[in-house]
XYZ file of C-alpha atoms in Angstrom:
549
model
C -196.467 -10.820 58.783
C -198.471 -13.693 60.216
C -198.616 -13.751 64.013
C -198.461 -17.174 65.608
C -199.869 -18.043 68.998
C -196.410 -17.950 70.526
C -196.127 -14.216 69.853
C -199.740 -13.262 70.449
C -199.046 -12.515 74.103
C -196.292 -10.119 73.147
C -197.742 -6.939 71.720
C -195.580 -5.616 68.944
C -194.779 -1.951 68.705
C -193.200 -0.933 65.414
C -191.343 2.359 65.925
C -189.119 4.231 63.563
C -186.546 1.524 62.865
C -183.096 1.565 61.387
C -182.341 -0.291 58.180
C -178.949 -1.978 58.379
C -176.915 -3.906 55.877
C -177.638 -7.608 55.862
C -174.077 -8.454 56.833
C -174.536 -7.033 60.315
C -174.247 -10.121 62.396
C -174.955 -11.854 65.615
C -177.714 -13.668 67.415
C -178.703 -10.540 69.255
C -180.725 -8.008 67.233
C -179.908 -5.221 69.692
C -177.179 -4.158 67.319
C -179.653 -3.155 64.631
C -182.778 -2.066 66.485
C -183.667 1.512 67.328
C -185.597 2.585 70.374
C -188.864 4.502 70.252
C -187.781 8.037 69.302
C -190.639 9.649 71.195
C -188.600 11.085 74.018
C -191.662 12.811 75.415
C -193.263 9.468 76.275
C -190.037 7.875 77.459
C -189.004 7.862 81.065
C -185.709 9.455 81.913
C -183.367 7.933 84.485
C -181.534 10.288 86.828
C -178.690 12.085 85.103
C -175.313 10.369 85.430
C -172.514 11.824 87.447
C -172.452 13.896 90.592
C -172.166 17.585 91.409
C -169.228 19.920 91.882
C -169.632 19.530 95.629
C -170.142 15.735 95.447
C -168.484 14.240 92.363
C -169.525 10.820 91.145
C -167.374 7.878 92.282
C -164.950 6.482 89.711
C -166.295 2.950 89.277
C -164.612 0.122 87.424
C -167.410 -2.004 85.964
C -166.737 -5.437 84.516
C -169.079 -6.101 81.612
C -170.110 -9.188 79.636
C -171.894 -9.069 76.279
C -172.568 -10.983 73.072
C -169.305 -11.152 71.136
C -168.170 -12.632 67.869
C -164.842 -10.779 68.106
C -162.884 -9.292 71.032
C -163.562 -5.690 72.053
C -160.262 -3.777 72.043
C -159.187 -1.612 74.971
C -159.490 1.573 72.908
C -162.950 0.794 71.466
C -164.581 4.095 70.490
C -168.093 3.430 71.785
C -166.819 2.074 75.090
C -164.729 5.209 75.560
C -167.762 7.393 74.848
C -169.852 5.584 77.448
C -167.027 5.803 79.990
C -166.728 9.547 79.517
C -170.457 10.100 79.829
C -170.862 8.099 83.017
C -167.477 8.655 84.650
C -166.802 4.937 84.814
C -164.166 2.518 83.581
C -165.730 -0.372 81.625
C -163.761 -3.601 81.738
C -165.273 -5.642 78.902
C -164.566 -9.326 79.357
C -163.717 -10.862 76.002
C -165.480 -14.213 76.313
C -165.806 -15.897 72.921
C -169.462 -16.619 72.213
C -168.773 -20.211 71.142
C -167.205 -20.930 74.526
C -169.043 -18.374 76.635
C -170.248 -20.616 79.450
C -166.960 -22.493 79.881
C -164.917 -19.268 79.856
C -167.322 -17.618 82.286
C -167.176 -20.645 84.600
C -163.382 -20.430 84.588
C -163.579 -16.792 85.688
C -166.050 -17.647 88.434
C -163.881 -20.496 89.716
C -161.018 -18.008 89.948
C -163.202 -15.749 92.103
C -164.004 -13.106 89.477
C -167.665 -12.149 89.027
C -168.739 -9.745 86.263
C -170.691 -6.721 87.419
C -172.927 -6.745 84.332
C -173.617 -10.463 84.123
C -174.879 -11.880 80.809
C -176.659 -15.213 81.314
C -176.886 -16.628 77.808
C -178.935 -19.733 78.654
C -182.143 -18.910 80.503
C -181.978 -22.137 82.473
C -178.697 -20.981 84.045
C -180.258 -18.104 85.998
C -181.253 -20.358 88.884
C -177.848 -22.068 88.863
C -175.965 -18.812 89.253
C -178.403 -17.559 91.879
C -177.839 -20.755 93.865
C -174.076 -20.291 93.543
C -174.395 -16.893 95.186
C -172.774 -14.977 92.315
C -175.815 -12.819 91.517
C -177.130 -9.765 93.336
C -180.777 -9.113 93.949
C -181.951 -6.143 91.884
C -184.507 -4.077 93.820
C -187.551 -3.413 91.659
C -187.646 0.272 92.565
C -184.062 0.724 91.366
C -184.885 -0.968 88.072
C -187.847 1.325 87.551
C -185.793 4.398 88.486
C -182.483 3.725 86.748
C -183.528 1.480 83.823
C -186.990 2.900 83.072
C -186.872 2.525 79.288
C -185.880 -1.135 79.412
C -188.615 -1.924 81.909
C -191.166 0.097 79.941
C -190.377 -1.876 76.768
C -190.743 -5.199 78.582
C -193.997 -4.271 80.306
C -195.588 -2.859 77.165
C -194.330 -5.333 74.555
C -193.611 -8.556 76.459
C -195.732 -8.515 79.630
C -195.848 -12.313 79.797
C -192.124 -12.346 80.541
C -191.710 -9.411 82.936
C -191.516 -11.632 86.036
C -189.428 -14.415 84.504
C -186.298 -13.326 86.378
C -187.872 -13.516 89.845
C -186.617 -16.278 92.170
C -188.243 -16.733 95.575
C -189.870 -13.334 95.302
C -186.642 -11.471 94.467
C -185.606 -10.029 91.089
C -182.327 -11.538 89.852
C -182.532 -11.389 86.060
C -183.799 -8.791 83.607
C -185.549 -10.846 80.899
C -184.056 -10.502 77.433
C -186.927 -11.130 75.033
C -185.947 -11.517 71.389
C -188.898 -10.737 69.088
C -187.150 -12.224 66.047
C -187.305 -15.640 67.709
C -190.796 -15.804 66.282
C -188.886 -17.214 63.296
C -187.838 -20.861 63.607
C -184.569 -22.299 62.314
C -184.854 -22.668 58.521
C -184.660 -25.977 56.676
C -182.077 -25.535 53.924
C -181.311 -27.576 50.801
C -178.777 -27.317 47.980
C -180.998 -26.027 45.174
C -178.349 -26.786 42.551
C -178.206 -30.416 43.701
C -181.982 -30.724 43.516
C -181.961 -29.216 40.033
C -179.221 -31.558 38.809
C -181.128 -34.586 40.091
C -184.513 -33.375 38.858
C -185.996 -33.305 42.368
C -188.355 -30.916 44.112
C -188.007 -29.578 47.642
C -189.506 -32.369 49.788
C -192.702 -31.852 51.769
C -193.224 -35.266 53.347
C -190.929 -37.710 55.099
C -191.200 -40.046 52.110
C -190.180 -37.224 49.754
C -187.320 -36.349 52.086
C -186.017 -39.917 52.096
C -185.970 -39.957 48.302
C -184.025 -36.689 48.201
C -181.348 -37.604 50.738
C -180.728 -40.996 49.121
C -180.216 -39.211 45.812
C -177.863 -36.718 47.481
C -175.805 -39.622 48.820
C -175.855 -41.954 45.824
C -176.305 -39.995 42.588
C -173.209 -37.758 42.581
C -174.976 -34.397 42.951
C -171.694 -32.465 42.848
C -170.663 -34.199 39.609
C -167.108 -35.011 40.673
C -167.439 -38.732 40.007
C -166.608 -39.600 43.625
C -169.032 -40.975 46.207
C -168.317 -38.321 48.819
C -171.680 -36.711 49.532
C -174.379 -37.387 52.107
C -177.940 -36.364 52.710
C -177.764 -34.853 56.177
C -175.881 -34.581 59.438
C -176.670 -33.779 63.077
C -178.694 -30.564 62.748
C -180.881 -31.958 60.004
C -181.936 -34.777 62.306
C -184.064 -32.403 64.349
C -186.326 -31.982 61.317
C -186.902 -35.752 61.407
C -187.678 -35.659 65.123
C -189.889 -32.666 64.320
C -191.908 -34.863 61.961
C -192.878 -36.729 65.120
C -193.502 -33.565 67.137
C -190.290 -33.343 69.168
C -186.817 -31.802 69.243
C -183.888 -33.837 70.587
C -180.462 -32.499 69.634
C -180.142 -29.174 71.441
C -177.894 -27.777 74.159
C -180.765 -28.090 76.636
C -183.524 -30.590 77.322
C -186.526 -29.778 75.144
C -189.895 -30.190 76.831
C -193.269 -30.394 75.131
C -196.785 -30.376 76.489
C -199.026 -33.429 76.319
C -202.370 -33.777 78.106
C -201.695 -30.576 80.070
C -198.411 -31.972 81.393
C -194.819 -31.177 80.501
C -192.881 -34.113 79.068
C -189.299 -34.470 77.846
C -189.316 -34.878 74.070
C -186.380 -37.296 73.910
C -188.261 -39.810 76.103
C -191.471 -39.983 74.091
C -192.303 -43.248 72.307
C -192.878 -41.510 68.975
C -189.207 -40.495 68.688
C -188.348 -44.205 68.629
C -189.979 -44.230 65.197
C -187.806 -41.319 64.107
C -184.781 -43.270 65.296
C -185.786 -46.172 63.044
C -185.447 -43.887 60.028
C -182.142 -42.415 61.163
C -180.690 -45.808 62.021
C -181.545 -47.171 58.554
C -180.177 -44.083 56.813
C -176.931 -44.318 58.767
C -176.539 -48.004 57.877
C -177.198 -47.153 54.210
C -174.495 -44.467 54.159
C -176.925 -41.569 53.766
C -176.024 -39.792 57.030
C -172.616 -38.141 57.273
C -170.548 -40.472 59.501
C -168.989 -37.370 61.076
C -172.375 -36.298 62.473
C -171.207 -37.228 65.979
C -168.879 -34.205 66.071
C -171.487 -31.859 64.618
C -171.634 -29.722 61.498
C -169.625 -26.773 62.828
C -165.889 -27.393 63.003
C -164.898 -24.230 64.866
C -165.064 -20.464 64.516
C -168.410 -18.737 64.129
C -170.893 -21.089 65.774
C -173.706 -20.807 63.206
C -171.667 -22.011 60.238
C -172.404 -25.514 58.940
C -169.027 -26.532 57.561
C -170.435 -29.879 56.476
C -172.864 -28.002 54.217
C -170.363 -25.337 53.133
C -167.787 -27.971 52.170
C -170.295 -29.914 50.081
C -170.492 -33.027 52.284
C -174.259 -32.733 52.883
C -177.131 -31.313 50.875
C -179.513 -30.455 53.687
C -179.256 -28.806 57.095
C -181.263 -26.930 59.709
C -178.581 -24.840 61.377
C -178.343 -21.108 61.930
C -180.969 -18.388 61.775
C -182.508 -16.885 58.661
C -179.917 -14.109 58.548
C -177.154 -16.714 58.266
C -178.628 -17.852 54.912
C -179.118 -14.646 52.903
C -178.310 -15.054 49.200
C -177.156 -12.363 46.780
C -180.110 -10.152 45.913
C -182.657 -11.496 48.410
C -183.574 -7.861 49.135
C -182.126 -4.409 48.565
C -180.044 -2.518 51.072
C -178.158 0.734 51.445
C -174.479 1.131 50.624
C -172.115 3.779 49.302
C -170.648 3.948 45.811
C -167.071 4.822 44.851
C -167.930 8.523 45.114
C -169.304 8.133 48.615
C -172.898 8.565 47.501
C -175.590 6.555 49.284
C -177.294 4.133 46.902
C -179.596 1.123 47.084
C -178.030 -2.138 45.924
C -178.871 -5.849 46.116
C -177.825 -7.375 49.419
C -174.753 -9.587 49.354
C -174.703 -13.184 50.560
C -174.000 -13.713 54.255
C -172.367 -16.310 56.486
C -173.161 -19.846 55.273
C -174.092 -18.770 51.745
C -171.101 -16.452 51.490
C -168.745 -19.257 52.517
C -170.511 -21.797 50.303
C -170.401 -19.689 47.134
C -166.779 -18.712 47.791
C -165.957 -22.414 47.442
C -168.515 -23.122 44.728
C -169.803 -20.048 42.860
C -172.544 -22.097 41.181
C -174.036 -23.299 44.454
C -177.543 -22.159 45.370
C -179.734 -22.825 48.371
C -183.471 -23.010 48.904
C -185.621 -23.045 52.039
C -188.147 -25.807 52.547
C -190.937 -26.361 55.017
C -190.168 -28.941 57.730
C -191.281 -32.283 56.325
C -194.483 -33.865 57.624
C -194.455 -37.208 59.381
C -196.938 -40.100 59.379
C -199.451 -38.203 61.525
C -199.047 -34.874 59.739
C -196.758 -33.360 62.373
C -193.877 -31.178 61.242
C -191.473 -28.689 62.772
C -187.931 -27.434 63.163
C -186.170 -26.129 66.241
C -187.125 -22.668 67.445
C -185.493 -20.566 70.126
C -187.709 -19.245 72.868
C -188.808 -15.627 72.927
C -187.137 -15.442 76.343
C -183.617 -15.561 74.947
C -181.460 -14.869 77.996
C -181.147 -12.810 81.162
C -179.112 -9.785 82.111
C -178.102 -9.886 85.756
C -175.899 -8.049 88.246
C -172.882 -9.726 89.812
C -172.860 -10.134 93.576
C -169.790 -7.956 94.098
C -171.301 -4.948 92.303
C -173.561 -4.073 95.245
C -170.648 -3.844 97.647
C -169.805 -0.337 96.378
C -172.498 2.251 97.177
C -174.069 3.656 94.022
C -172.422 1.193 91.638
C -175.585 -0.796 90.957
C -177.435 2.384 90.054
C -174.665 3.405 87.639
C -174.677 -0.012 85.950
C -178.434 0.179 85.426
C -178.134 3.707 84.031
C -175.508 2.594 81.531
C -177.512 -0.484 80.565
C -180.613 1.600 79.936
C -178.637 4.152 77.903
C -177.014 1.571 75.599
C -180.079 -0.701 75.260
C -183.259 1.381 75.069
C -182.200 4.965 74.521
C -185.237 7.096 73.614
C -183.083 9.505 71.608
C -182.707 8.053 68.074
C -179.368 9.776 67.480
C -177.830 8.446 70.687
C -179.433 5.040 70.220
C -177.989 4.732 66.722
C -174.548 5.756 67.957
C -174.630 3.066 70.648
C -175.487 0.418 68.074
C -173.467 1.552 65.041
C -170.679 3.800 66.307
C -169.597 7.311 65.372
C -171.710 9.095 62.773
C -169.659 10.047 59.729
C -167.009 7.453 60.528
C -168.921 4.225 60.965
C -172.384 5.088 59.675
C -174.564 7.780 58.181
C -178.268 8.350 57.758
C -179.348 6.863 54.430
C -182.381 9.099 53.967
C -183.488 12.614 54.837
C -186.015 11.328 57.382
C -183.269 9.738 59.485
C -185.078 6.418 59.471
C -182.515 4.202 57.780
C -178.795 3.747 58.279
C -175.988 2.978 55.866
C -172.780 1.524 57.279
C -169.745 3.208 55.742
C -166.690 1.554 54.164
C -164.681 -0.340 55.215
C -167.007 -1.341 58.047
C -169.754 -2.398 55.647
C -167.519 -5.298 54.626
C -166.120 -6.072 58.090
C -167.408 -9.068 60.017
C -168.920 -7.995 63.367
C -167.334 -4.551 63.172
C -169.558 -3.494 66.080
C -167.445 -5.617 68.422
C -164.254 -4.014 67.148
C -165.522 -0.550 68.107
C -167.376 -1.591 71.267
C -170.890 -1.038 69.919
C -173.782 -3.287 70.933
C -172.987 -3.163 74.644
C -176.655 -3.407 75.534
C -179.308 -6.077 75.796
C -182.104 -6.780 73.339
C -185.403 -5.092 74.115
C -188.678 -6.575 72.832
C -189.424 -4.360 69.849
C -189.640 -6.140 66.507
C -186.992 -4.797 64.116
C -188.503 -3.239 61.016
C -185.413 -3.166 58.844
C -185.358 -4.663 55.385
C -183.782 -7.890 56.509
C -186.707 -8.585 58.822
C -189.195 -7.493 56.157
C -187.634 -10.168 53.942
C -187.742 -12.733 56.749
C -191.460 -12.090 57.220
C -192.075 -13.426 53.689
C -190.466 -16.820 54.354
C -193.183 -18.449 56.503
C -190.636 -19.081 59.234
C -193.204 -18.059 61.828
C -194.925 -21.399 61.157
C -193.934 -24.891 62.304
C -191.533 -23.860 65.058
C -191.053 -26.263 67.972
C -190.273 -24.311 71.137
C -189.078 -25.553 74.484
C -192.152 -25.599 76.704
C -189.954 -25.169 79.805
C -188.264 -21.779 79.599
C -186.648 -21.499 83.036
C -184.862 -24.106 85.101
C -185.938 -26.058 88.157
C -183.473 -26.856 90.962
C -183.115 -30.487 89.878
C -182.548 -29.456 86.262
C -179.718 -27.198 87.397
C -178.215 -30.105 89.335
C -178.833 -32.959 86.916
C -179.213 -31.254 83.515
C -175.638 -31.664 82.205
C -175.546 -35.369 83.131
C -178.970 -35.966 81.600
C -178.029 -34.211 78.357
C -174.873 -36.309 78.101
C -176.884 -39.466 78.794
C -179.406 -38.494 76.101
C -176.730 -37.750 73.512
C -174.777 -40.951 74.133
C -177.898 -43.089 73.916
C -179.193 -41.444 70.751
C -175.851 -41.714 68.986
C -175.690 -45.382 69.947
C -179.222 -45.982 68.642
C -178.475 -44.225 65.341
C -175.126 -45.921 64.700
C -176.455 -49.356 65.625
C -174.237 -49.786 68.682
C -177.382 -50.183 70.770
C -180.574 -51.967 69.640
C -183.772 -49.925 69.468
C -185.413 -52.533 71.666
C -183.461 -50.927 74.514
C -185.212 -47.564 74.132
C -187.381 -48.343 77.128
C -184.270 -49.187 79.144
C -182.763 -45.846 78.172
C -185.892 -44.061 79.429
C -185.601 -45.884 82.768
C -181.899 -44.992 83.011
C -182.715 -41.364 82.290
C -185.455 -41.207 84.899
C -183.251 -42.882 87.516
C -180.424 -40.408 86.810
C -182.594 -37.492 87.896
C -185.062 -37.206 85.053
C -188.003 -38.225 87.253
C -187.326 -35.417 89.691
C -186.843 -32.918 86.865
C -190.257 -33.854 85.480
C -191.932 -33.619 88.878
C -190.533 -30.147 89.484
C -191.315 -28.981 85.951
C -194.957 -29.940 86.506
C -195.108 -28.627 90.067
C -195.844 -32.056 91.488
C -194.972 -33.076 95.060
C -192.371 -35.679 95.949
C -193.736 -39.220 95.956
């Protein structure tokens, strides 16, 4: 696999890794990554529980985690953890699509989770300022979560202090090594074939393709009901000018050693000229304003699945696996472990269920007039794991939370680590080979969407060890570690916490108006001034560490 500069600071350690079926889902690879099995080199936290003379307190610990489905009260893995640590885990079922809004509702009601998942890195400062986070003493982290901290220090040293605010540790950095892979650029291969077109490489090629998608009846139904692209595909056009615009945060880039906000740069005005023309010509899906996902699992492009558009850049590589992209382990009708071609996942699964003849193909982000190209990439620093302010009010509770987190996230025992990520051996999974290096998920769970949530597995956080399973081996062949555009500002500033939501709304409204023609492009400079006056100037000053003027 090619290493890009983004990952060069993060030293990869490839341990004995589990091989999981491609259908195992989620944005968080913790569910399919094994810890280093060398227990001799791993640090051991103090044993849970108390003594006969001094029994451990019976803590109730509220817990937040990545979820695609609710965790039931009788979840097997949760029960196992509770028994081991003498604690009652109250898993908050906060739907991932609505995580922040549901969490905010809880906080407004006065409830603070003890294990506090902060999905957006720029929210750490916000929650610290709200007083809902506890400081985590460094010595307690080293003592009670030694394997997590060891993995961060050894494999992602550039990020180990990212959760420090004013000299105090508030967030354990969650570094996702698979974010070395950018968001793929996806086309309908069957549409290209029907129209006699190749996967585009330049902006001019791209324009030819999307006009054909919109005007030459690629689905063959005799109705003019198809379009070239929608909202997520637009970022590839902005990428051809070196920037990313449509994201749930402000994307910064670096120019002349200074951080700048991509949506304010003059070059994106040229990208808007293309998008405005395409919208007027009926090439852009008029429903782009509401996005490509219409509900449910957040990484599904329903506009693409339903055959409205022929190109998108939405979802990670594992949301676009086609039948047979690589081989995986499964069980036959006799219960024997066998290797079989992987089945289609997520977007491709939904697409081919509607249209069995549909095929997709990945393309490189198209190059713009100056040779720039890129698609959106998520930062290596994916999120933070924090401790709620109320957790430290009970003596010993913080230590117990850290012990549990270390056990479920970076367990040095491969058997225990696998159980925390896949469930009960013999019921949910089994070793696929005699070396206990690869896992096969057993029926019916091998065909169950996010079954880990239904049994309470995957309670932990991602640790920075690159998965070595077959899915990631396949991903390494796709050149997705090239042409990614990352946010150059990974953590928030105080003014971004205060003004960010308003600025994002202002950006979105202006860009939609420019694209649809409701606002002339000659007013782009006025938009920039409006943005700066609404707090953007202060955000930029703080991002660059400049004093007030």
